[in-house]
XYZ file of C-alpha atoms in Angstrom:
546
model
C 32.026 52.215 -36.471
C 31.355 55.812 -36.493
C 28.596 58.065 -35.420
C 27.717 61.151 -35.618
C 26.756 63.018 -31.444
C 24.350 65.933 -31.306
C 25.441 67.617 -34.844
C 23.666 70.646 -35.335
C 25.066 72.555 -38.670
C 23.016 76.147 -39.100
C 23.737 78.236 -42.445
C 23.309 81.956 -41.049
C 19.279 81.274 -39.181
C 18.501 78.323 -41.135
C 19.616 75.040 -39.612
C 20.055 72.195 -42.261
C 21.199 69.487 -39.144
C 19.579 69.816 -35.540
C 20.565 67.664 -32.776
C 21.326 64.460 -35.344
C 22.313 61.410 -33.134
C 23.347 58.349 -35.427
C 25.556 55.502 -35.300
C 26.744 53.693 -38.310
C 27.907 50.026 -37.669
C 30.438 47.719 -39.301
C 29.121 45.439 -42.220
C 25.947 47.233 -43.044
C 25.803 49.707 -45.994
C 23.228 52.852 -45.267
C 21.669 54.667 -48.130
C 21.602 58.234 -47.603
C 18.419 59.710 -49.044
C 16.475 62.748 -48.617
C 14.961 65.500 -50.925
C 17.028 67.800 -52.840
C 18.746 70.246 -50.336
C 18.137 68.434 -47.549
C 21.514 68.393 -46.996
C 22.893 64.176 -47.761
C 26.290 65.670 -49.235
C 26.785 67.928 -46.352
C 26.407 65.137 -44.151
C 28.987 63.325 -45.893
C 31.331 66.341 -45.413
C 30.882 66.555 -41.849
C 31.165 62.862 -41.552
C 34.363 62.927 -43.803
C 35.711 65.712 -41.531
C 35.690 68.263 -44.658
C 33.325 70.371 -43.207
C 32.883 71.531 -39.053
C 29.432 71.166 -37.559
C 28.223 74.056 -35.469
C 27.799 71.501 -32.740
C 28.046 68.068 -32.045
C 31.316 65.839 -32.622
C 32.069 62.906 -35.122
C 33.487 59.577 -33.622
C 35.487 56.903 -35.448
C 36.152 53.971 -33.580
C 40.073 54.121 -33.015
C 42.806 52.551 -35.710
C 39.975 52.379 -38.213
C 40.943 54.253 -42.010
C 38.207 56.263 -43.999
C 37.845 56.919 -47.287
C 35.533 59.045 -49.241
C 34.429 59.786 -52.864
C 36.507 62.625 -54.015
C 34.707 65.281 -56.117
C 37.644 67.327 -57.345
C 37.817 65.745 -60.602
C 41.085 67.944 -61.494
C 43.033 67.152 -57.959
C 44.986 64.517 -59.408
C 46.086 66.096 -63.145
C 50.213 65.203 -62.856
C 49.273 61.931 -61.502
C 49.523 58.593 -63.024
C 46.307 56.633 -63.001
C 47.493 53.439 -60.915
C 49.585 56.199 -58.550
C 45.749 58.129 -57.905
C 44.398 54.975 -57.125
C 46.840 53.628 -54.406
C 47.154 56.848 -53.234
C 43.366 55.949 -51.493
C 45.621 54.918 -48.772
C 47.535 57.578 -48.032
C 49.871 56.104 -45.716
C 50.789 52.955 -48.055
C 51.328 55.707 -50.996
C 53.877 57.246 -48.618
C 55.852 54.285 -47.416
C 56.223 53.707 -51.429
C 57.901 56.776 -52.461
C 59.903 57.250 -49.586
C 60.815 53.532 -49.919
C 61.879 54.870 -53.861
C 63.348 57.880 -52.490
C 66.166 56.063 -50.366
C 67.356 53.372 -52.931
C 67.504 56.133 -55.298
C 70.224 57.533 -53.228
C 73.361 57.518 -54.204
C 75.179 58.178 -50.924
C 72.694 54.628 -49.033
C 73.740 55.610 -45.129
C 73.399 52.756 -42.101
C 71.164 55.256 -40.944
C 68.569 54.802 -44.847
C 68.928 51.131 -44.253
C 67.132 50.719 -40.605
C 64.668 53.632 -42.163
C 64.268 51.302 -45.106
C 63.809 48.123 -42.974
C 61.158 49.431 -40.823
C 59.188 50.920 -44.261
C 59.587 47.194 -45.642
C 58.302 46.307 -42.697
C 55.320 48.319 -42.746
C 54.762 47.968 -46.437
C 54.595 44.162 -45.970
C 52.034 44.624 -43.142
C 49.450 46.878 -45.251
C 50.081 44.586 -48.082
C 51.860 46.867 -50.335
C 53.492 43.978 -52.613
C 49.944 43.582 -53.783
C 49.035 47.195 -53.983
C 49.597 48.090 -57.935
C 47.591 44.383 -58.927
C 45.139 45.436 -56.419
C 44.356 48.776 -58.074
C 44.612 47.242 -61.762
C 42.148 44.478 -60.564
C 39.617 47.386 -59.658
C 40.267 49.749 -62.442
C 39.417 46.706 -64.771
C 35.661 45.682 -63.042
C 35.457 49.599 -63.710
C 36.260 49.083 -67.847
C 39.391 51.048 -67.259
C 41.532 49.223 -70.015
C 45.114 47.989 -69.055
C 46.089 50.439 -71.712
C 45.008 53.739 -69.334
C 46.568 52.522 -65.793
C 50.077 54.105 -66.629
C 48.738 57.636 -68.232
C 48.720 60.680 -66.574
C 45.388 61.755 -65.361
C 44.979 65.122 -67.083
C 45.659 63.174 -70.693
C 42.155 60.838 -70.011
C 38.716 61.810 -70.752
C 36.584 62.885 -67.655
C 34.201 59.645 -67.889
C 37.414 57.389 -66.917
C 38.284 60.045 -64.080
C 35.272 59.644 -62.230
C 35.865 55.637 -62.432
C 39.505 56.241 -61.548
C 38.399 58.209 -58.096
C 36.187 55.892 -57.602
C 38.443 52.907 -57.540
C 40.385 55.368 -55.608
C 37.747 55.401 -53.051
C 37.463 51.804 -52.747
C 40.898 50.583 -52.446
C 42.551 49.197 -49.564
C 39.596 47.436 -48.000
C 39.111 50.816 -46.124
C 36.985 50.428 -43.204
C 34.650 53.163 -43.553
C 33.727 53.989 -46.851
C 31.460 57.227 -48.377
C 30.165 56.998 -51.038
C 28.416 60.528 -53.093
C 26.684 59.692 -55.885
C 29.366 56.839 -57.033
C 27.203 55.676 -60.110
C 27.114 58.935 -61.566
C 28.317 58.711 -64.869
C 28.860 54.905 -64.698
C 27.982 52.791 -67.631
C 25.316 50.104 -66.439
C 28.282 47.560 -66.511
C 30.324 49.343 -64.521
C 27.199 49.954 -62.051
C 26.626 46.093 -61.764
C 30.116 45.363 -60.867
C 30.209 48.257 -58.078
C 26.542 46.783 -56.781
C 28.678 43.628 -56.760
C 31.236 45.058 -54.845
C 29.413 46.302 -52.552
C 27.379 43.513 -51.410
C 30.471 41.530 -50.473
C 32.405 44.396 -48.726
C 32.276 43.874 -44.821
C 32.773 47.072 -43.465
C 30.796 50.160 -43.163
C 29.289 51.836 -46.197
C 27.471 55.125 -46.549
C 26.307 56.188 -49.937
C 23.942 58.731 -51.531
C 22.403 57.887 -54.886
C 19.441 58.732 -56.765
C 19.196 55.033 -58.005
C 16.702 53.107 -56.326
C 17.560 49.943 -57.840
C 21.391 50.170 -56.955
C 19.882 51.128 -53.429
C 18.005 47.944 -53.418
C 20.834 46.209 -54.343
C 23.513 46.936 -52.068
C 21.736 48.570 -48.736
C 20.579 46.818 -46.011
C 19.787 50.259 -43.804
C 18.325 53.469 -45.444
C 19.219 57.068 -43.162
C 16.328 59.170 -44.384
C 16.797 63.148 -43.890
C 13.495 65.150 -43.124
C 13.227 68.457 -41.944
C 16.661 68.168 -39.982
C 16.612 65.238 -38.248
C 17.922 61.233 -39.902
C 15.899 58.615 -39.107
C 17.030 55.025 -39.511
C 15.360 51.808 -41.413
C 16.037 48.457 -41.547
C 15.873 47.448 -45.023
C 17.242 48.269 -48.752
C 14.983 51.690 -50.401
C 11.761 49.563 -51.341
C 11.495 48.655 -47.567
C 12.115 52.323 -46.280
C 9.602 53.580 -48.750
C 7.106 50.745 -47.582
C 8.022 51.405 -43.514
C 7.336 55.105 -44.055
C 4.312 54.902 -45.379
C 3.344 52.309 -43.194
C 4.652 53.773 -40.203
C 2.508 57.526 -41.753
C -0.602 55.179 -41.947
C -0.763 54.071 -38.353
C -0.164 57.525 -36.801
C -2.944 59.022 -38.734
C -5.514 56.345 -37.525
C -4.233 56.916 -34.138
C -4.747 60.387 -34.599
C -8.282 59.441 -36.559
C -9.333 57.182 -32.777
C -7.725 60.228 -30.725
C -9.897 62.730 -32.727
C -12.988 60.504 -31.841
C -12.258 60.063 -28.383
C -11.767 63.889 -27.828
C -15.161 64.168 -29.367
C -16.778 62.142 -27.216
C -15.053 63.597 -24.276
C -15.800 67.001 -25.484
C -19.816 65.969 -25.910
C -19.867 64.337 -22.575
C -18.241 67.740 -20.497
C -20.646 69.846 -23.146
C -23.701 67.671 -21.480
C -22.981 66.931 -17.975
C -20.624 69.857 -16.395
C -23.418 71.675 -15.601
C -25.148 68.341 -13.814
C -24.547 68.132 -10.012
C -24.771 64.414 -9.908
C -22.292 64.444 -13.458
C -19.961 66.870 -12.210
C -17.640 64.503 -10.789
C -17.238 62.345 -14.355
C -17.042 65.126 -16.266
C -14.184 66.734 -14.413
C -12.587 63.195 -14.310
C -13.404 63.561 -18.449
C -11.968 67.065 -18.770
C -8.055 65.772 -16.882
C -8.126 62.709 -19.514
C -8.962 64.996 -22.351
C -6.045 67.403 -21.703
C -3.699 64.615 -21.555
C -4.640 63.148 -25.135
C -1.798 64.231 -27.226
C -2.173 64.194 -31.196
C 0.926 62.888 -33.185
C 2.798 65.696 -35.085
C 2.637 64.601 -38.834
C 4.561 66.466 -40.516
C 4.103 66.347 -44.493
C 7.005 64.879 -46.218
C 10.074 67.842 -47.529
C 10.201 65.655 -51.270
C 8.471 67.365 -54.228
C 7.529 64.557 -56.855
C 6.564 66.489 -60.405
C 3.443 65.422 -62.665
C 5.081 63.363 -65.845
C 2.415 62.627 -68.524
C 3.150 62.586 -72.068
C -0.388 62.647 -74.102
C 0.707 62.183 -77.697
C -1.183 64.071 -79.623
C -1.697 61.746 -82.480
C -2.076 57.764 -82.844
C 0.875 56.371 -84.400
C 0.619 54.255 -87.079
C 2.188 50.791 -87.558
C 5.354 52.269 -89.999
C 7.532 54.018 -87.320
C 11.185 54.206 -88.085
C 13.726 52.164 -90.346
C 17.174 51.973 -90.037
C 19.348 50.602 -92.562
C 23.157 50.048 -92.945
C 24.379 53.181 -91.166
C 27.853 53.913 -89.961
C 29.479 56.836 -88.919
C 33.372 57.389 -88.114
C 34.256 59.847 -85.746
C 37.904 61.312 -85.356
C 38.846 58.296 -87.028
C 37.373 55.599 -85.165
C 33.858 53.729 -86.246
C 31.194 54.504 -84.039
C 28.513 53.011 -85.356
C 29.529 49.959 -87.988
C 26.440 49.148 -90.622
C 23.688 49.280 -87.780
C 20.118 48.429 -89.039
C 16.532 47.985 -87.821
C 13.081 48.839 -87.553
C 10.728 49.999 -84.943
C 7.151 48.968 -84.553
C 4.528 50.933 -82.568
C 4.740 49.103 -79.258
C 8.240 49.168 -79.031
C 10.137 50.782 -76.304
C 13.883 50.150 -77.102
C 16.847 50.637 -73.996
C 19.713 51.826 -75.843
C 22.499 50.188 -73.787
C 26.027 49.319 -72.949
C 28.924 50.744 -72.592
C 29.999 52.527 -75.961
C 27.773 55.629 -74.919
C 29.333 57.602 -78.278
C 27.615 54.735 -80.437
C 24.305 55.830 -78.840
C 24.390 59.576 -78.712
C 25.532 59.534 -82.352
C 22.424 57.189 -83.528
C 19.802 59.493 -81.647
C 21.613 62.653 -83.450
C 21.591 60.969 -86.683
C 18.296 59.954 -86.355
C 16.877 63.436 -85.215
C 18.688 65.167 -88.263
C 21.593 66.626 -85.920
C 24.386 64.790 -87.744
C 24.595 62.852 -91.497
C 25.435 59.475 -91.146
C 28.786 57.989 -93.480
C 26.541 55.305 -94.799
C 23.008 54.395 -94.504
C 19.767 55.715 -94.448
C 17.146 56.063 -92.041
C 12.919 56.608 -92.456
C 10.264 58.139 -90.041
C 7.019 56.502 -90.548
C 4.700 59.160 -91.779
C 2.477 59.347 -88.654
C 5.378 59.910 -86.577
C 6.265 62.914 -84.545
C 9.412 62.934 -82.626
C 10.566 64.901 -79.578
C 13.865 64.691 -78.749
C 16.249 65.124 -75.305
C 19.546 65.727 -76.066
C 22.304 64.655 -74.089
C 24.013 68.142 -74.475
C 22.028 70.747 -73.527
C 24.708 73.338 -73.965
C 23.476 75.201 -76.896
C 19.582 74.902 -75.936
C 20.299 76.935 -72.936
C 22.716 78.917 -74.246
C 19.978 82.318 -75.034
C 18.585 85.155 -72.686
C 15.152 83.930 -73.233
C 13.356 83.199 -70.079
C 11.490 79.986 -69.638
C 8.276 80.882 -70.289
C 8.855 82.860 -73.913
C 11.544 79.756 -75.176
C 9.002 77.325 -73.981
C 5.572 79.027 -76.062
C 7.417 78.397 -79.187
C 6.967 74.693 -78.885
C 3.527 74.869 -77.655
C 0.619 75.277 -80.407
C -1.550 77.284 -77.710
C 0.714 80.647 -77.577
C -0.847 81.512 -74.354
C 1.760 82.264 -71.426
C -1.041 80.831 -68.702
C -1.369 77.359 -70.426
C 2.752 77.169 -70.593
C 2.900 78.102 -66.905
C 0.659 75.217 -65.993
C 3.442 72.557 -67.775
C 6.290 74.401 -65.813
C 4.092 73.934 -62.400
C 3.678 70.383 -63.324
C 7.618 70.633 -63.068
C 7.950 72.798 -59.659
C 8.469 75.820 -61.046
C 6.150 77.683 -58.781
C 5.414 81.637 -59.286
C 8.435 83.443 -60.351
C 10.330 80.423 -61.480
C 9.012 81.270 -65.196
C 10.752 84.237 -65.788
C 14.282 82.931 -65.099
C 16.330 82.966 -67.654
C 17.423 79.581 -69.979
C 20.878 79.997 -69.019
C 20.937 80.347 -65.156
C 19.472 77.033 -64.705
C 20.641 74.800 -62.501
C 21.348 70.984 -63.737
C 18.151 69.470 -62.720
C 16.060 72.420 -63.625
C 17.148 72.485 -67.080
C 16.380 68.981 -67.045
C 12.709 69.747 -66.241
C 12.287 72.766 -68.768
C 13.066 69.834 -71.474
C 11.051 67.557 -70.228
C 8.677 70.607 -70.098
C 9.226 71.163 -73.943
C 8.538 67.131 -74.620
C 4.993 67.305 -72.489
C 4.198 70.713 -74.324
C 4.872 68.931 -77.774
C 2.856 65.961 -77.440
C 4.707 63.916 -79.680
C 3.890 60.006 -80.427
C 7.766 58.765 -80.182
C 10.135 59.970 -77.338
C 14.095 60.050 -77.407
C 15.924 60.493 -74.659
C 19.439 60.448 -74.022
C 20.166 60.289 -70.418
C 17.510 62.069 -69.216
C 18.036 61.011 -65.630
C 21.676 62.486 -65.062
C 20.681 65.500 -62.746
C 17.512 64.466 -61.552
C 16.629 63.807 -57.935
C 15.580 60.738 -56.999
C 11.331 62.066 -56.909
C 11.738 63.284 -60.299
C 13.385 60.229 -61.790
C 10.418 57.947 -60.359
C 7.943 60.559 -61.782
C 9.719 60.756 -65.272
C 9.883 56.242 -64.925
C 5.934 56.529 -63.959
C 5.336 58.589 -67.016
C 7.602 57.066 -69.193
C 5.336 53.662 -68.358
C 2.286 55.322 -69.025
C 3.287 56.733 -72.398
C 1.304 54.752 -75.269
C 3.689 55.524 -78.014
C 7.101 54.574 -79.196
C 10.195 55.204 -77.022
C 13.756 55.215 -77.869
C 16.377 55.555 -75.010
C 19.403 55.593 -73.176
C 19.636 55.566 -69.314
C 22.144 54.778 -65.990
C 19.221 54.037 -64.098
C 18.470 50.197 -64.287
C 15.330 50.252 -62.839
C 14.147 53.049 -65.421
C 15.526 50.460 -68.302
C 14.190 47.473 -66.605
C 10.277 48.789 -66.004
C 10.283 50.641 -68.995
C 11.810 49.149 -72.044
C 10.338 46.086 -74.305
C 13.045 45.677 -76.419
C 17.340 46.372 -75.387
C 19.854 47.438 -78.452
C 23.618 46.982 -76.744
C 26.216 48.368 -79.164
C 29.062 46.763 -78.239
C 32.850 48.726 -78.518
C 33.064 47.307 -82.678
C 30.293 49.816 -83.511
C 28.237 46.515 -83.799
C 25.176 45.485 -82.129
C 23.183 42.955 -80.347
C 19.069 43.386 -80.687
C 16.609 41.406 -78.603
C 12.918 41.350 -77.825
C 13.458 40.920 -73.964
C 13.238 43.086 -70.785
C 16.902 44.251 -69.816
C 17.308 41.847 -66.725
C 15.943 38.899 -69.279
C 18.502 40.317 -71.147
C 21.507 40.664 -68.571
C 20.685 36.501 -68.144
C 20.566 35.735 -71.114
C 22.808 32.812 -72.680
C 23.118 34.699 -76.520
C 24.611 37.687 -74.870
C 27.192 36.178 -72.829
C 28.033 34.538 -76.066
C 28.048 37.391 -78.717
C 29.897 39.272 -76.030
C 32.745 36.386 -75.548
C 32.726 35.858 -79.535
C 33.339 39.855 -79.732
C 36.405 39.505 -77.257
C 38.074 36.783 -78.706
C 37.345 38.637 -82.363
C 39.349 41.572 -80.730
C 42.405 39.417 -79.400
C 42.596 38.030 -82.410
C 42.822 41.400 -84.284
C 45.640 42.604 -81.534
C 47.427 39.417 -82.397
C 47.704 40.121 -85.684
């Protein structure tokens, strides 16, 4: 268990935590949620011990080992991959390299053999014979390939360092686990397995996310921040969101009686204090009005913004066509004779995870990169807005948002811009910023800006939830359900895939791929993929045999 006594944390007058009194018990997982800023990483920090409240204390019940997300993604560089992993328990990663350190000796004393005899010992106690299969078993349900386990951490891409840490993070069967923003860039695969994971580990878990279906999934408490304080829920997200509201409900028709009794206490005292032979009610009226007490409701911290994309043209029934492209990239085949066609109430997920294969379709597609082989054909009542993956060179200008935002808008008026942006939360001086100070999310909301402004009839989006806070991504999901044109997309967020998307493309690691008409959890069931998938892997063994 541990719980968190009377924290208060203040940042010079402000104070982000005040009085928080919380207690987090063994075999539930909590959800940490709360608006942007509200402070759900700090928490973690204080919980972790990484960061000092002003007051309060943090108790962890005694003998018990936590372990938490790390977000230095460079901390490990001269480490191997399996070594990062193991080293999630500290203390086991010690025993084995002072264990190496004393056989290695030339010179083996009386006095290396009892030290070596009590680290066996120990070793054997945490398990330590089972330590490097351990690691290798979770680096695998991550898609870590065999392959990686021995490099050195600085030689691997930074995709497969975030999965490393987080394997990192879970190993050892720790018995306090923290969790900040694990699914992060996570394939969807390598989401389901952690969701998996989750659900049968039987300690303590507390984990921020902006994923409401992985929240669903794997919580069975939600800790919501507001204004300072945590309250607690029983329940997975849907349940917290239902509770609140609920719980909002009932204290404003308390409030709604209250109101009506004070006015009817009020008109009685108005009438009758003056009477002689009243005087004695209304008196005994005016001590039960003063002790009527309204309920403080205080409105909610969250922002949600105003999605809505209103093509401005009807699409016709030609949309796109996509035949026999492939692309090699540094050698390797990214995309491997891909063809199709889209149809006007299509809303294709873009999925799996070969995430190259699908960046490098939507650039080919928008006229960002020439394909090898192939060809592809816009119906001719098609207009396409696109959101890149990489933003880097968009915001790369001293433009501020307003000015780089009128050139995609036919009304060149600053006013009508400004009313998009406030759609978006950027309130008052928020237009004038410049393109590149722009924090993650915010640049996230200028494009999404850009795709409103341009009413186009087919959306593509690459990712467009990495950055968001949880209230945008269910405003961009609301609006991307609304939207009566085509969509073509890629996303981490299963419940944006799931509520959104008609029809799922997977390219699978070949450059191939596997098209259905289905919704994505039809899809996950379904007998045909489990079977493509399985003919792919033994196609692959077969190839390394050979």
């Amino acid at each position: 268990m541990i719980s968190a006594n009377n924290i208060t944390l203040r940042l010079g007058k402000k104070a982000l935590f005040e009085e928080v009194n919380i207690k987090f018990t063994e075999g539930n997982c909590y959800g940490l949620i709360g608006a942007n800023g509200a402070g759900k990483s700090t928490f973690l920090k204080i919980l972790s011990g990484q960061l000092e409240p002003t007051n309060g204390d943090v108790v962890i019940t005694s003998g018990q080992r936590l372990s938490f997300l790390q977000q230095d993604h460079f901390k490990y560089d001269e480490f191997s991959v399996l070594d990062t992993v193991i080293m999630g328990n500290r203390r086991l990663y010690e025993i084995m390299k002072e264990k190496d350190a004393i056989y290695m000796k030339e010179d083996f004393s009386d006095e290396d053999g009892i030290r070596a005899s009590e680290l066996e010992a120990e070793f054997a106690d945490m398990d330590g014979w089972n330590a490097e299969s351990d690691a290798a078993m979770l680096l695998n349900g991550l898609g870590i390939p065999a392959e990686e386990h021995d490099s050195i951490m600085k030689d691997i891409p930074g995709a497969l360092k975030v999965k490393v840490l987080l394997a990192q993070a879970l190993f050892g069967n720790p018995d306090i686990l923290l969790l900040d923003e694990p699914t992060n860039h996570l394939d969807l695969d390598a989401i389901a397995w952690l969701e998996e994971f989750l659900i049968n580990f039987e300690n303590t878990v507390i984990v921020v996310s902006h994923d409401r279906y992985f929240l669903n999934k794997v919580c069975t408490n939600i800790a919501d921040i507001d204004y300072g304080k945590i309250q607690l829920y029983a329940g997975n997200y849907d349940f917290w969101y239902e509770s609140s509201q609920l719980l909002i409900k009932q204290m404003k028709e308390a409030n709604k009686k209250k109101e009506e009794k004070i006015k009817e206490l009020q008109e009685f005292i108005s009438r009758f204090s003056a009477n002689a032979s009243k005087s004695k009610q209304a008196t005994s009226r005016k001590r039960a009005l003063e002790k009527i007490q309204l309920d403080e409701i205080r409105p909610s911290s969250r922002k949600y913004p105003y999605i809505d994309f209103r093509p401005s043209r009807e699409i016709g029934n030609e949309v796109l066509t996509v035949e026999n492209i492939s692309k090699t990239i540094d050698g390797v085949k990214i995309l491997d004779n891909i063809s199709f066609i889209l149809g006007r109430e299509d809303k294709t997920a873009f999925v799996g995870g070969n995430e190259l294969a699908k960046t490098t379709l939507f650039k080919i597609i928008t006229g960002e990169m020439e394909p090898d082989e192939g060809n592809y054909k816009w119906g001719v009542t098609t207009s396409q807005s696109y959101f890149p993956k990489d933003n880097t060179k968009i915001f790369d200008t001293d433009l501020i948002i307003v000015d780089w935002l009128t050139q995609f808008s036919e009304i060149k008026d600053a006013t009508y811009v400004r009313g998009f942006l406030g759609r978006m939360l950027f309130a008052g001086e928020d237009g004038v910023k410049k393109m590149r100070v722009l924090s993650g999310g915010e640049k996230v909301r200028v494009l999404l800006s850009r795709m409103m402004i341009e009413a186009s009839n087919v959306l593509i989006l690459d990712e467009p939830t990495d950055h968001l806070d949880m209230e945008s991504i269910t405003a961009l999901n609301n609006g991307l359900i609304k939207f009566p044109g085509v969509i073509l997309f890629s996303s981490r967020d299963h419940q944006v895939v799931e509520t959104t998307a008609n029809r799922i493309i997977e390219f699978l690691p070949n450059g191939t791929m596997i098209d259905k008409i289905t919704t994505y959890d039809e899809y996950l069931a379904s007998d045909e993929m489990a079977r493509k998938r399985s003919v792919y892997s033994m196609s692959s063994k077969d190839e390394e045999d050979n």
